Coordinates of C-alpha atoms in Angstrom, one line a residue:
X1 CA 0.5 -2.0 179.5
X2 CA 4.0 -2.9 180.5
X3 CA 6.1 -5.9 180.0
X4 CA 5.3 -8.0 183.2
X5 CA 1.9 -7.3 182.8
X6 CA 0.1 -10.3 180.7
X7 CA -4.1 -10.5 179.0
X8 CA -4.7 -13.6 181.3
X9 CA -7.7 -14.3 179.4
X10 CA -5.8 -14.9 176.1
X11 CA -5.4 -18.7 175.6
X12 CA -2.8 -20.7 173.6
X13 CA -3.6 -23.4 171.9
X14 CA -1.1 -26.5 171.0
X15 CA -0.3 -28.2 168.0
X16 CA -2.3 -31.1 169.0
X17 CA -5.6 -28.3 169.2
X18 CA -5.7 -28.6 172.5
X19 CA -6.6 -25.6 174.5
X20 CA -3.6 -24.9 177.1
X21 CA -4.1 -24.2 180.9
X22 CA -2.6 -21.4 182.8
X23 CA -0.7 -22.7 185.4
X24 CA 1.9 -21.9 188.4
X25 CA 5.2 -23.2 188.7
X26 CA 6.3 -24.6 191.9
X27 CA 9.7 -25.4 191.0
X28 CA 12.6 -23.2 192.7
X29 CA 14.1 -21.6 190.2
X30 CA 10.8 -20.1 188.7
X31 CA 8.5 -19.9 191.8
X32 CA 5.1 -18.5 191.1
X33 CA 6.1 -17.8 187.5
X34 CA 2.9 -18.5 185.2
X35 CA 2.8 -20.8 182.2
X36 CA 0.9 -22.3 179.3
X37 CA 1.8 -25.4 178.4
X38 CA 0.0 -28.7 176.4
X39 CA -2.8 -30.9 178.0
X40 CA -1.6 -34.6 177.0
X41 CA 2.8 -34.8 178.0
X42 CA 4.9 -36.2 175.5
X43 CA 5.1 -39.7 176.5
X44 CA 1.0 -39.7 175.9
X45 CA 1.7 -38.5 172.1
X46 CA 1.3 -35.0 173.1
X47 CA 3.2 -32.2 171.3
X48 CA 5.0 -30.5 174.4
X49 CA 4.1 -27.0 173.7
X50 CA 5.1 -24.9 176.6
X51 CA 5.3 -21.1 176.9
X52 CA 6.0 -18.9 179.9
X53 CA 3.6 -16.2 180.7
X54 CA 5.7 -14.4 183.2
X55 CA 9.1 -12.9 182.9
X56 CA 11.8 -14.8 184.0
X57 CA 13.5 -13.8 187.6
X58 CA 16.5 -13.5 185.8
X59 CA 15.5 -11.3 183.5
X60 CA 13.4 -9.4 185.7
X61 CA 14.9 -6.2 187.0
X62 CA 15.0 -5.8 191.1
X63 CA 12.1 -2.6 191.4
X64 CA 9.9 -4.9 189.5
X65 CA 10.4 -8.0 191.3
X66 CA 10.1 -6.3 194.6
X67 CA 6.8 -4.5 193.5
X68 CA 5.6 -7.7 193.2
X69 CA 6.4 -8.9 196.4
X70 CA 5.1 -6.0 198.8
X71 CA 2.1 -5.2 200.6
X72 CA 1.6 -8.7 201.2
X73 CA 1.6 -10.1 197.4
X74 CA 4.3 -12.7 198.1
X75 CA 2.7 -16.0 198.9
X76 CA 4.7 -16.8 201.4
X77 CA 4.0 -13.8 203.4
X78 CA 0.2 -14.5 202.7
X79 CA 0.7 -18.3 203.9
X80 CA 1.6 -17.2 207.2
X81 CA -0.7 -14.1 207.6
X82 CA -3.5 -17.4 206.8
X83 CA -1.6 -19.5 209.3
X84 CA -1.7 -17.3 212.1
X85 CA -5.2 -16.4 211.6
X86 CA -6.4 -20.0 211.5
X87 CA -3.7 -20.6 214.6
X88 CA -5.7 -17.7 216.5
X89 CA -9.5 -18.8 215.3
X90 CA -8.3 -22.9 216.8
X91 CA -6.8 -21.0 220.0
X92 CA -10.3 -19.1 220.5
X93 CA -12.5 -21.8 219.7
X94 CA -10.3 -24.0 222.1
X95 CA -11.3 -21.5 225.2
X96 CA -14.5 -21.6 223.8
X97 CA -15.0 -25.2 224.1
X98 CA -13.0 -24.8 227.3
X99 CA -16.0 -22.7 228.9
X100 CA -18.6 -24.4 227.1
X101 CA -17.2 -28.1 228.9
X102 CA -17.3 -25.7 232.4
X103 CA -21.0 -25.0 231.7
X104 CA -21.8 -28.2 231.1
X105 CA -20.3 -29.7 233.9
X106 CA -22.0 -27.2 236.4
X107 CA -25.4 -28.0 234.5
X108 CA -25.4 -31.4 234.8
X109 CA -24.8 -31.3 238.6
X110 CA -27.7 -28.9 238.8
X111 CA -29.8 -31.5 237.0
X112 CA -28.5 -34.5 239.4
X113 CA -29.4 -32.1 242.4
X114 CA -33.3 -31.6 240.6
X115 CA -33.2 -35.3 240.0
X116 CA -32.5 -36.5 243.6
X117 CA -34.9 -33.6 244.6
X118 CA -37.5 -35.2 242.7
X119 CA -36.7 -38.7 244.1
X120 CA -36.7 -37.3 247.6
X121 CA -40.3 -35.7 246.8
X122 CA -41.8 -39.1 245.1
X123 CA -40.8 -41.2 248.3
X124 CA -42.1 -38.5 250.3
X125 CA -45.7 -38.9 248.6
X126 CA -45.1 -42.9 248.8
X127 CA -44.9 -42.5 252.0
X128 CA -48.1 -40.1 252.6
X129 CA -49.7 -42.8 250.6
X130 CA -48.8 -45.6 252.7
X131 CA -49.3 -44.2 255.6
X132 CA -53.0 -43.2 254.3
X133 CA -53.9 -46.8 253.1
X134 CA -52.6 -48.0 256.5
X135 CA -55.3 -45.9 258.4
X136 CA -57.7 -47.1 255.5
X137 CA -57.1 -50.6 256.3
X138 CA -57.3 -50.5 260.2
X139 CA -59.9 -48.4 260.4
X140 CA -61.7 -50.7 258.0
X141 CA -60.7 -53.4 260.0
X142 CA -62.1 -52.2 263.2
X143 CA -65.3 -51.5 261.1
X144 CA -65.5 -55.0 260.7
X145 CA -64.7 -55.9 264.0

């Protein structure tokens, strides 16, 4: 095993007994540099125990900090490889809504056109009907008569 490379599933444990959590530094002069350090901070009566995990840039020689950073291991890199794709996916669900709006637009004009053809065929019947009880009521008018 070389130098850089570290048992992540060793744990430290502090002086208070806490067990320590891995975590990442964010800072810029150890970005991405791993670290155990205590649970309660110093001000809540913890005992400060810190310990890096990863070698320090510094320290590091170039070939290994540049394996570390190719093929798309730098989290940078993979920020903006994620970016783009979820840049593309809003871009094709955009023209997806786009055509989707189109659709709807064209069937809801169908369904206004089916509406007012159903309209046009109801007063059609009313009017079949009226006529009907028309000749109903003169004819049984002049039955009367």
């Amino acid at each position: 095993m070389s130098q850089s490379s570290v048992n992540i599933e060793e744990v430290d444990v502090c002086k208070c007994g806490y067990y320590c959590r891995l975590k990442t530094s964010r800072t810029p002069l150890n970005p991405g540099r791993r670290f155990f350090r205590c649970k309660a901070s110093k001000e809540n009566g913890g005992c400060g125990y810190f310990r890096w995990i990863d070698p320090s840039l510094e320290k590091a020689d170039e070939s290994s900090l540049m394996n570390r950073f190719i093929d798309g291991h730098n989290p940078i890199d993979r920020l903006k490889r994620k970016v783009k794709e979820l840049e593309e996916e809003r871009d094709s669900l955009k023209f997806q809504l786009n055509e989707n709006e189109e659709k709807m637009m064209v069937l809801n004009k169908k369904l206004k056109e089916v509406k007012l053809q159903r309209d046009w065929e109801n007063v059609k019947f009313n009017r079949v009907v009226i006529v009907f009880l028309c000749l109903l009521t003169i004819k049984w008018f002049f039955n009367i008569v």
